[in-house]
Short mmCIF file of C-alpha atoms in Angstrom, two decimals:
data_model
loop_
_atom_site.label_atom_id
_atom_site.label_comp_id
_atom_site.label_asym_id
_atom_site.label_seq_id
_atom_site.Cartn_x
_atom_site.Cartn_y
_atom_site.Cartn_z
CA UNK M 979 95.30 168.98 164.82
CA UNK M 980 92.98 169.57 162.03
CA UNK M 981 94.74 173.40 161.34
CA UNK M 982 97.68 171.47 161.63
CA UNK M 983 96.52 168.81 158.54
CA UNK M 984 95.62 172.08 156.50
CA UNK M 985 98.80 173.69 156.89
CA UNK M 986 100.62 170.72 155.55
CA UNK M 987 97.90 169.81 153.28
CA UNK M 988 98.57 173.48 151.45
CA UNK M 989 102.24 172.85 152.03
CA UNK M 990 102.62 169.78 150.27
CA UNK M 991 100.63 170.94 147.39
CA UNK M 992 102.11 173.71 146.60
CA UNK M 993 105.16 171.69 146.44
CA UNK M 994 104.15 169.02 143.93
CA UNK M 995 101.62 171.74 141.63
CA UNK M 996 105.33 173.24 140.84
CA UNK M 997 106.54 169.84 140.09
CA UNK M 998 105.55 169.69 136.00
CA UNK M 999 106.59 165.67 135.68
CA UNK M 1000 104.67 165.08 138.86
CA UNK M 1001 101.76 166.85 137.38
CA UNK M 1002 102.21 164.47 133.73
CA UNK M 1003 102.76 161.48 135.85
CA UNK M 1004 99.75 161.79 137.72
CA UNK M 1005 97.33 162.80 134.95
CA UNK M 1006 99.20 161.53 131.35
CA UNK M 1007 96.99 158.30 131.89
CA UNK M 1008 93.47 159.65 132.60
CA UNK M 1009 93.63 161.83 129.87
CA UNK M 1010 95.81 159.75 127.04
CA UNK M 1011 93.53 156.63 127.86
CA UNK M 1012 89.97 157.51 127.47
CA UNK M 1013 91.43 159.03 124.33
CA UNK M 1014 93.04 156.41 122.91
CA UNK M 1015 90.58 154.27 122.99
CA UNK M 1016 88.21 156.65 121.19
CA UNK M 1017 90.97 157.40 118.84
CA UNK M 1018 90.83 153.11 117.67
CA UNK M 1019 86.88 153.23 117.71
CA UNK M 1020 87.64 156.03 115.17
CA UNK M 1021 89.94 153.81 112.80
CA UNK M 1022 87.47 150.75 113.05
CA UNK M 1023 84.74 152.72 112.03
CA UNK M 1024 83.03 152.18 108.80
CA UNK M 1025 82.68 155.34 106.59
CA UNK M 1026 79.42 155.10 105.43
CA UNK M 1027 77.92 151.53 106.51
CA UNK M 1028 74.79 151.98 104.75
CA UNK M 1029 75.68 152.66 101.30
CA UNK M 1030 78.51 150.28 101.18
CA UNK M 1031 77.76 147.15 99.13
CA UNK M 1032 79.24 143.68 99.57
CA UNK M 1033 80.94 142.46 96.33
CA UNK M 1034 81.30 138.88 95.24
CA UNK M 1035 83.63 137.70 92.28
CA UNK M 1036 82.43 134.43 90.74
CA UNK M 1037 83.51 132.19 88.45
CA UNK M 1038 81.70 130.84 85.51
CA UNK M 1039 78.98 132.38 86.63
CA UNK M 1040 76.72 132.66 83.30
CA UNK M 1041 76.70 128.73 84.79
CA UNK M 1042 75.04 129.47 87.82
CA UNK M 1043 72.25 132.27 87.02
CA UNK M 1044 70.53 130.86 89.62
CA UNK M 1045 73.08 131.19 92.55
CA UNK M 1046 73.75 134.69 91.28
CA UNK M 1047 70.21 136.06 91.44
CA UNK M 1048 70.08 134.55 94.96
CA UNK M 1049 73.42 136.71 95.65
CA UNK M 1050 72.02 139.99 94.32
CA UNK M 1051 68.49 139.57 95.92
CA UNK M 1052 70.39 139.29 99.16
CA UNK M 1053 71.82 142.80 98.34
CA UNK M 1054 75.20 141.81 96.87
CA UNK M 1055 77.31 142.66 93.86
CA UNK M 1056 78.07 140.34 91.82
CA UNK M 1057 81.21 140.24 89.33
CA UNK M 1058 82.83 137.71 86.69
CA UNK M 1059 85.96 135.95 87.33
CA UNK M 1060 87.86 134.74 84.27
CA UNK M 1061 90.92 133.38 85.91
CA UNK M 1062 91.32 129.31 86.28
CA UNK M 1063 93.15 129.24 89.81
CA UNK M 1064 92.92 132.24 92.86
CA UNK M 1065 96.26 134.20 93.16
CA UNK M 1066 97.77 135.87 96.13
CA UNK M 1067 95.06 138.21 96.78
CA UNK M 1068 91.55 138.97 95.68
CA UNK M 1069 90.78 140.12 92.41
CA UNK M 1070 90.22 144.10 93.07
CA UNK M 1071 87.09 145.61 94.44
CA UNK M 1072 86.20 141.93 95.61
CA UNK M 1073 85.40 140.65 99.25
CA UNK M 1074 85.60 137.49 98.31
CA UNK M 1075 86.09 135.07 95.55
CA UNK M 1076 83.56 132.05 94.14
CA UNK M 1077 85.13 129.63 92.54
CA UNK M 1078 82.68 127.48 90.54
CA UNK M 1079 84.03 124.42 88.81
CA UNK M 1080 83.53 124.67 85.12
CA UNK M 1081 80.78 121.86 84.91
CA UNK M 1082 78.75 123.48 87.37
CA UNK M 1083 75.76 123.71 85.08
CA UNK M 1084 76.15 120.03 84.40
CA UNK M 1085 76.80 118.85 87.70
CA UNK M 1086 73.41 120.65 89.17
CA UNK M 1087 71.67 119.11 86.57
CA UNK M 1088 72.69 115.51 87.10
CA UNK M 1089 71.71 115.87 90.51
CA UNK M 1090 75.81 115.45 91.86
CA UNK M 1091 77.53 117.28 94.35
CA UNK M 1092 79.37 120.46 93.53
CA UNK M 1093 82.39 121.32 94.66
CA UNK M 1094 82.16 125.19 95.39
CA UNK M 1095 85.43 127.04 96.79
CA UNK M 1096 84.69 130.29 98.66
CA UNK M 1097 88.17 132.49 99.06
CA UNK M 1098 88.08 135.11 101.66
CA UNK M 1099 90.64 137.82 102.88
CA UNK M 1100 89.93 137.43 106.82
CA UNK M 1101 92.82 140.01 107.75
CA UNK M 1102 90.56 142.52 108.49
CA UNK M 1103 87.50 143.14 110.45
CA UNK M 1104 85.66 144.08 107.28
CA UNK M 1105 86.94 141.40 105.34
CA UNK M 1106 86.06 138.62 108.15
CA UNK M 1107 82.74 139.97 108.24
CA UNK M 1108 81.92 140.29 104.48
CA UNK M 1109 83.70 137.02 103.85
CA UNK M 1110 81.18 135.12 106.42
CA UNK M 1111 78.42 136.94 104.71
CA UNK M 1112 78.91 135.70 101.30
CA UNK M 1113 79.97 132.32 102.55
CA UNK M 1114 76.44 131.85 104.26
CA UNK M 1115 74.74 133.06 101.37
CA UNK M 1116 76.34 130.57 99.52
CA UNK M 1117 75.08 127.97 102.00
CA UNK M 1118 71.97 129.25 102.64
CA UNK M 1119 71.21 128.40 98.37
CA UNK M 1120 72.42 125.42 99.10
CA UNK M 1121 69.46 125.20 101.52
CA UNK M 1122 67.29 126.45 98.89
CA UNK M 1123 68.21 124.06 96.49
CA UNK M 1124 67.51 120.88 99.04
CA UNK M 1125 64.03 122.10 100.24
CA UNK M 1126 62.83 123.10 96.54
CA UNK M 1127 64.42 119.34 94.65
CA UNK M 1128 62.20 117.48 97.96
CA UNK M 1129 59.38 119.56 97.02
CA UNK M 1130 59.48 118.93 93.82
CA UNK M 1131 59.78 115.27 94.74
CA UNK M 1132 57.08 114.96 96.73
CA UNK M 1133 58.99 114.59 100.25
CA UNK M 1134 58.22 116.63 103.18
CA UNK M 1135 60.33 118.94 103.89
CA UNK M 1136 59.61 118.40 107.58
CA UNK M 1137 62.24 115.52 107.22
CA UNK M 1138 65.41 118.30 107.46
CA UNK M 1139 64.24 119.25 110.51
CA UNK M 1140 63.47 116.03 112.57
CA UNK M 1141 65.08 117.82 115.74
CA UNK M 1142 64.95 121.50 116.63
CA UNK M 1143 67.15 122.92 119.22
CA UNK M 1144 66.88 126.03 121.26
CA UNK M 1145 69.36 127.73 123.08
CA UNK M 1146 68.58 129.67 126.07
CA UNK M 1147 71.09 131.80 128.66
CA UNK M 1148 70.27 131.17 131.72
CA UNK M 1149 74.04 132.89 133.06
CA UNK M 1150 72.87 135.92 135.68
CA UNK M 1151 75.78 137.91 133.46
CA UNK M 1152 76.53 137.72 129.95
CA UNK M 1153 80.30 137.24 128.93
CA UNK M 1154 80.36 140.28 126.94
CA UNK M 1155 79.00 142.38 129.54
CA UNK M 1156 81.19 140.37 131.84
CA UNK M 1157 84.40 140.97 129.84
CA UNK M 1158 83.97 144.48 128.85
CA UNK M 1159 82.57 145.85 131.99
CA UNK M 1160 85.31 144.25 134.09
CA UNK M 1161 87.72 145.71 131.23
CA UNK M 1162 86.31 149.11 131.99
CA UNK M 1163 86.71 148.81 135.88
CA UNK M 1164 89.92 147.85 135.71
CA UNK M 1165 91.11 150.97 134.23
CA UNK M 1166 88.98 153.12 136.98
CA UNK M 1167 90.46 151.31 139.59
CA UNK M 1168 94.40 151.65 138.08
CA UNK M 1169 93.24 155.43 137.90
CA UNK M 1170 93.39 155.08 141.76
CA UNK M 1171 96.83 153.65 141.86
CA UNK M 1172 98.17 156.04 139.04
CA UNK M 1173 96.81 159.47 140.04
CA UNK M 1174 98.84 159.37 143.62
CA UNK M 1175 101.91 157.29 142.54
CA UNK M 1176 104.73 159.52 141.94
CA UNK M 1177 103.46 162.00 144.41
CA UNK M 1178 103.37 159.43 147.78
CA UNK M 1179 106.91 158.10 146.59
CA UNK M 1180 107.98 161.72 146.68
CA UNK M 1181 106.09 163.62 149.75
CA UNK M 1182 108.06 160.73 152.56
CA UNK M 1183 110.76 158.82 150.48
CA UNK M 1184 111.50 161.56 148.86
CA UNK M 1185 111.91 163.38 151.61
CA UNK M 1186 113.81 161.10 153.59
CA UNK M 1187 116.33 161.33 150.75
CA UNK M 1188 116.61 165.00 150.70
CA UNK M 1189 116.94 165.29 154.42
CA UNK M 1190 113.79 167.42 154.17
CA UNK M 1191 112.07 165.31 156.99
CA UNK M 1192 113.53 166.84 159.86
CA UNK M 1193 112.30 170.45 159.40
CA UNK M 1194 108.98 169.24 158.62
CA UNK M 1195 109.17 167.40 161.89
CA UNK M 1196 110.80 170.03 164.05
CA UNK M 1197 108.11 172.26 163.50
CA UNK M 1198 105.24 171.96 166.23
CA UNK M 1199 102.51 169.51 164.60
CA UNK M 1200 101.85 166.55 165.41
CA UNK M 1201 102.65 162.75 163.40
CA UNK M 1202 99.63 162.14 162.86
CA UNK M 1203 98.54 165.55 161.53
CA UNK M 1204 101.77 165.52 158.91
CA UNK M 1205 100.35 162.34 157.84
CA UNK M 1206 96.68 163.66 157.27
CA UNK M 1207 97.97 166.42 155.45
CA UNK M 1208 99.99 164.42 153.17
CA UNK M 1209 97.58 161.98 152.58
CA UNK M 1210 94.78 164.61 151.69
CA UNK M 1211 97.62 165.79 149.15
CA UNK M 1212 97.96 162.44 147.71
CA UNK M 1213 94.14 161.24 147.94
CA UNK M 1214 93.72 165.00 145.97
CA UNK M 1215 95.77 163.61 142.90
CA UNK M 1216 94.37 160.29 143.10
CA UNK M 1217 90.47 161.84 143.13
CA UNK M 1218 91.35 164.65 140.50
CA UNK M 1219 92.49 161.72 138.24
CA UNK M 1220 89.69 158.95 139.07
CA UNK M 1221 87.20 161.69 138.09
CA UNK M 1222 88.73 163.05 134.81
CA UNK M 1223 89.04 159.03 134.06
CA UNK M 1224 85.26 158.59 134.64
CA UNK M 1225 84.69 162.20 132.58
CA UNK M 1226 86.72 161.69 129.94
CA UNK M 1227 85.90 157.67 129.31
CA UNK M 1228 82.26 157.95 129.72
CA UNK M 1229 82.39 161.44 127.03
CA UNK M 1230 84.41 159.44 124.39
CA UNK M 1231 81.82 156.29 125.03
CA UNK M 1232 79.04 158.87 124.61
CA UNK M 1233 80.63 159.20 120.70
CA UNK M 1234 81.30 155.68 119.65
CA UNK M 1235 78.19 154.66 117.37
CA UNK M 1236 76.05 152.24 119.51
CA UNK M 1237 76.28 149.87 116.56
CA UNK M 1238 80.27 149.30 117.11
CA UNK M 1239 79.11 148.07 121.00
CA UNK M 1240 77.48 144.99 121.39
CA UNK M 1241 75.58 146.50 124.72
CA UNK M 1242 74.10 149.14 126.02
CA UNK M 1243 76.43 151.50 128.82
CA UNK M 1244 74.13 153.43 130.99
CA UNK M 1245 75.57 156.79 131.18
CA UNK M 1246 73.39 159.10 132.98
CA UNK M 1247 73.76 161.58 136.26
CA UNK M 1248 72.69 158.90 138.56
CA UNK M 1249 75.25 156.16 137.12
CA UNK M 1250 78.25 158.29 137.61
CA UNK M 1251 77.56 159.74 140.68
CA UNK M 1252 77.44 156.25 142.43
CA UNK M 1253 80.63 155.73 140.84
CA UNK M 1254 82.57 158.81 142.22
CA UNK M 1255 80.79 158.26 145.34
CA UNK M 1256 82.47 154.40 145.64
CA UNK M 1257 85.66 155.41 143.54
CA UNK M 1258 86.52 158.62 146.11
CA UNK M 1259 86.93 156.42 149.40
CA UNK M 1260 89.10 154.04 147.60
CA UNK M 1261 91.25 156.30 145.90
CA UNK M 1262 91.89 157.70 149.15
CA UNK M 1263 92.14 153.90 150.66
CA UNK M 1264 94.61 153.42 147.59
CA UNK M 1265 96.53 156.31 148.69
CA UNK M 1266 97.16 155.90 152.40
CA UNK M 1267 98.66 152.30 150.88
CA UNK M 1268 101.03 154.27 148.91
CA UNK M 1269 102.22 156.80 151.71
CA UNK M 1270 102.41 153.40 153.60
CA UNK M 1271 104.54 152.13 151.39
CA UNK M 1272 106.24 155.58 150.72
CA UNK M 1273 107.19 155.85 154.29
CA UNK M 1274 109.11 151.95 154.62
CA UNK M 1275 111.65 153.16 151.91
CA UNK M 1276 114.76 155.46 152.38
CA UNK M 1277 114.77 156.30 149.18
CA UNK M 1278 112.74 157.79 145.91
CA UNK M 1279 113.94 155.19 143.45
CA UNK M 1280 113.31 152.31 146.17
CA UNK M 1281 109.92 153.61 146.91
CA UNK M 1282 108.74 153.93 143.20
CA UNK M 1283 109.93 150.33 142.80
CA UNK M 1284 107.85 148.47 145.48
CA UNK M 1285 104.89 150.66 144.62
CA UNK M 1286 105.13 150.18 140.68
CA UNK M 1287 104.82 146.67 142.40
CA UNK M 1288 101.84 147.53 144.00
CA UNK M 1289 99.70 148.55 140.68
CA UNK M 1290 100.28 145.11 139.39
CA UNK M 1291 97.69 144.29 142.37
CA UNK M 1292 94.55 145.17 140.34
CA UNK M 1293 95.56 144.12 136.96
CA UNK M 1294 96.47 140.69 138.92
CA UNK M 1295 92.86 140.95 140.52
CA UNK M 1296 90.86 142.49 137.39
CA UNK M 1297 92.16 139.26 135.35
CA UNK M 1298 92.29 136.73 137.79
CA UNK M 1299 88.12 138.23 138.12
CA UNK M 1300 87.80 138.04 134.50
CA UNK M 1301 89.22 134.67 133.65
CA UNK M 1302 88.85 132.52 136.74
CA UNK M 1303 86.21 133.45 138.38
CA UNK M 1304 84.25 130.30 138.15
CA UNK M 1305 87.20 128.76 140.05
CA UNK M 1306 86.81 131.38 142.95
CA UNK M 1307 84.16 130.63 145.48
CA UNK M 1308 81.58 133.20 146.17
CA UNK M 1309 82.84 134.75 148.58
CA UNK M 1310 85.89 136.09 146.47
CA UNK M 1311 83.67 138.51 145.00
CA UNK M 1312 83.87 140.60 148.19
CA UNK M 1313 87.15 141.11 148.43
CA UNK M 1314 89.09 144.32 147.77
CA UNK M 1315 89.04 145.33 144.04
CA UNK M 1316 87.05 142.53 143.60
CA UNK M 1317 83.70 143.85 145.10
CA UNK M 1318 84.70 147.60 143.25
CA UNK M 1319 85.03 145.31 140.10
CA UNK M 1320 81.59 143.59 140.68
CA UNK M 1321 80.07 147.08 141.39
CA UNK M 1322 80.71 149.08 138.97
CA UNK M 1323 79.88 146.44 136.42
CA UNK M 1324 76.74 146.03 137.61
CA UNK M 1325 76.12 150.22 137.39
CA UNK M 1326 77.33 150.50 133.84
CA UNK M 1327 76.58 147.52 131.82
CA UNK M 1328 73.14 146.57 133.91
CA UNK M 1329 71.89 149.76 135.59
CA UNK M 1330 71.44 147.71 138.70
CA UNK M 1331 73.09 149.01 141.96
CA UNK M 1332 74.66 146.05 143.50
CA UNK M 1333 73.85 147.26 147.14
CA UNK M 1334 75.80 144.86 149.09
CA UNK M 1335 78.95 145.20 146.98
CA UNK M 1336 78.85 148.83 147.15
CA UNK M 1337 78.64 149.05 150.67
CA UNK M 1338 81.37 146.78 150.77
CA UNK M 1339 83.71 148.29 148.94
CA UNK M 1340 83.16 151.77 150.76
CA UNK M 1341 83.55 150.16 154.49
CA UNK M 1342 86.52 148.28 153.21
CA UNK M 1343 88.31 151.71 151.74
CA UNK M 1344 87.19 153.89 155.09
CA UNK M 1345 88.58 151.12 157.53
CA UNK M 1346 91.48 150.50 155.70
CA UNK M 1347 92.22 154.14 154.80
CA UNK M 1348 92.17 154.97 158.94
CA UNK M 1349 94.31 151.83 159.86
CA UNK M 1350 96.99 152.37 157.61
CA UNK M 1351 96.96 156.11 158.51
CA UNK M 1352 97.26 155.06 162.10
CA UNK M 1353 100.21 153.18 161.13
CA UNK M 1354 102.08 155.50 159.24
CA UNK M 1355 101.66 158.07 161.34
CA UNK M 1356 103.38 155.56 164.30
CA UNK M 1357 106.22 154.76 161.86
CA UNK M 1358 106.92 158.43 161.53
CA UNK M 1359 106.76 158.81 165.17
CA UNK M 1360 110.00 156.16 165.28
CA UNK M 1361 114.09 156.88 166.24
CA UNK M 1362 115.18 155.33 163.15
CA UNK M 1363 112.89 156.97 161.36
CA UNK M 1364 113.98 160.14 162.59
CA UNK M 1365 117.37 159.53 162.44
CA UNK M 1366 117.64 158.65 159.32
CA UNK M 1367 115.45 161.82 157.63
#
C-alpha cells in the first residue's frame, strides 16, 4: 500500500506543480505577509532618531525665561510665536504649540494660577509622541515651581507626597506579549489552512467534477492508499508554506530595530525548530480536514466555499483567545488551535517551552490526522460516491 501512496503522491503533484494559480494560491500569503509587515515597520521608522530634535513654539515667551530654559535643558527647541489665537495647523517646523497668556509674567509673580494651553497635532505617531513630551515637560515645571515656592516658604516638601503608590504585575503574561504573540500565531496557524486550500478542493472535488475519479479508482490501489497519497500532496503545500511563513516572518523580524518592539522575540535555531516540529503535524492535521471536507462536495466551487468557511475557524479561535480569555475556563487553553496558540507564544515571546501544551497540540494533530484519514478513505470507498465521480 505504501508504493501505492507514492505513486499517487508523485501523481498528484505533478498535477498541481503545473497548475501556476494553484502554486500563487498556496504560497501568495506566506510570502506577501511576512513582507508586508516589514514593508509598514519600514514607513514607521524614524530616519535618524537620534539627531532629531523636538521643537516647541511658544508664545510670549521673553515672559517665561524660566519655563523656556527648563524646555531647552530637557533637550528641546524652543521658538517664538507671535500670533494671538492657534490656526488650523501648527506653525511650521513645530510639534506643538504653547500658548502663554500675555500676563504670564504678572500672573507668576502674584502667585495666581496660569492658564497655559498646549496645542498638539496627535495624527501621527510622531506627533502623539512629541506632543506628550512637551506637554509633560510643561507639567513637570509646574512641579518645579510648587516644590521650589514651599521651599522657599519654609514647608516640607514631604507634604506633596503624603501617599506613595507602587504598582506591581503580578499577571503570569504581559498583555503586550499576550497580544502580539497570539497576533503572530495566528498567522502561523492560517499558514496551515492557506498552504493546502485550493489544492484539497481540487485533488477530490475537483475531480469529482471532471469525472476524473473513476480512472483514478479503476486502477488497482487501494482507498485508503489514494487517500494517503493525496493527503501527503496536500500536507506538502501546507508544510512548504508553514515553513517559508516561519522563514520569512522571523528574517523580516530579525530587521525591524528592537527599539520599534516593545519585547524581546527569541529567534534562535532552537526556537524555530520546536516550532516546525509542532507546526508540521498540524498542517498535516489541517490538511486531512480539508480533503475531508474536499471529498463531501460534488463540486470545486462548493468545496472552496465550505472550506473558505473553515479558515474562519482560527481567526474565530485566535480572537476569541486574545480577547476573552479570562471568560474561558482553564481548560480552554487545551483545545485545538488554542494549545498551538498558547505554545508558540510561550517559545517566541518567553523562551519557555510550554511542555504540556506542546505535547498536546502534537497528539491532537496525529490522532486527528489518522481518524479523518480513516474516514475519507471509507467515504471514497462508497456507491454514491462512485457513482457520481
Amino acid at each position: 500500500m505504501i508504493a501505492q501512496a507514492l505513486a499517487v503522491y508523485k501523481k498528484e503533484m505533478r498535477d498541481m506543480l503545473r497548475d501556476r494559480r494553484m502554486l500563487i494560491a498556496a504560497f501568495s500569503f506566506a510570502l506577501l505577509g511576512p513582507a508586508f509587515m516589514g514593508f509598514i515597520a519600514f514607513l514607521t521608522k524614524e530616519d535618524d532618531p537620534v539627531e532629531v530634535k523636538i521643537t516647541a513654539a511658544v508664545s510670549y515667551m521673553e515672559q517665561a525665561p524660566g519655563l523656556v530654559a527648563f524646555m531647552e535643558r530637557e533637550g528641546l527647541v524652543v521658538s517664538p510665536y507671535t500670533g494671538d489665537k492657534v490656526g488650523e495647523t501648527l506653525p511650521e517646523g513645530a510639534d506643538a504649540l504653547v500658548m502663554l497668556p500675555s500676563t504670564y509674567a504678572e500672573d507668576l509673580k502674584s502667585g495666581n494660577p496660569v492658564s497655559v494651553q498646549v496645542f498638539t497635532d496627535e495624527s501621527s505617531r510622531k506627533g502623539l509622541e512629541r506632543g506628550r513630551t512637551i506637554m509633560g515637560l510643561v507639567e513637570g515645571y509646574n512641579s518645579y515651581l510648587t516644590v521650589h515656592r514651599m521651599t522657599a516658604r519654609g514647608i516640607p516638601t514631604s507634604l506633596l507626597t503624603s501617599v506613595v503608590p507602587s504598582r506591581h504585575d503580578i499577571s503570569e503574561k504581559h498583555l503586550a506579549v499576550q497580544l502580539l504573540g497570539d497576533g503572530l500565531a495566528m498567522m502561523f496557524i492560517l499558514a496551515t489552512f492557506v498552504g493546502g486550500l485550493s489544492v484539497a478542493v481540487d485533488t477530490l472535488a475537483g475531480e469529482r467534477e471532471r469525472h476524473s475519479m473513476q480512472p483514478l479508482l479503476a486502477q488497482p490501489v487501494t482507498s485508503m492508499a489514494v487517500i494517503l497519497g493525496k493527503l501527503g500532496m496536500v500536507s506538502s503545500f501546507s508544510i512548504i508554506g508553514t515553513v517559508l511563513m516561519v522563514t520569512t516572518t522571523m528574517t523580516t523580524m530579525s530587521f525591524i530595530p528592537a527599539e520599534m518592539l516593545p519585547l524581546s522575540i527569541y529567534i534562535d535555531a532552537s526556537t524555530i525548530t520546536l516550532l516546525l516540529m509542532q507546526l508540521i503535524p498540524f498542517a498535516i492535521f489541517i490538511a486531512a480536514c480539508q480533503l475531508f471536507i474536499s471529498i463531501q462536495v460534488k463540486s470545486f466551487k462548493e468545496g472552496q466555499s465550505y472550506i473558505s468557511m473553515f479558515m474562519f475557524v482560527p481567526m474565530f479561535v485566535a480572537y476569541l483567545k486574545i480577547y476573552g480569555s479570562a471568560k474561558l475556563p482553564p481548560v480552554a487553553n487545551y483545545f485545538p488551535v488554542m494549545t498551538d496558540m498558547e505554545s508558540i507564544s510561550s517559545l517566541l515571546f518567553t523562551g519557555e517551552f510550554a511542555a504540556t501544551n506542546f505535547f498536546i497540540s502534537v497528539a491532537i494533530s496525529v490522532v486527528g490526522a489518522l481518524a479523518l484519514t480513516w474516514f475519507t478513505s471509507r467515504k471514497l470507498q462508497s456507491e454514491v460516491l462512485l457513482d457520481a465521480a
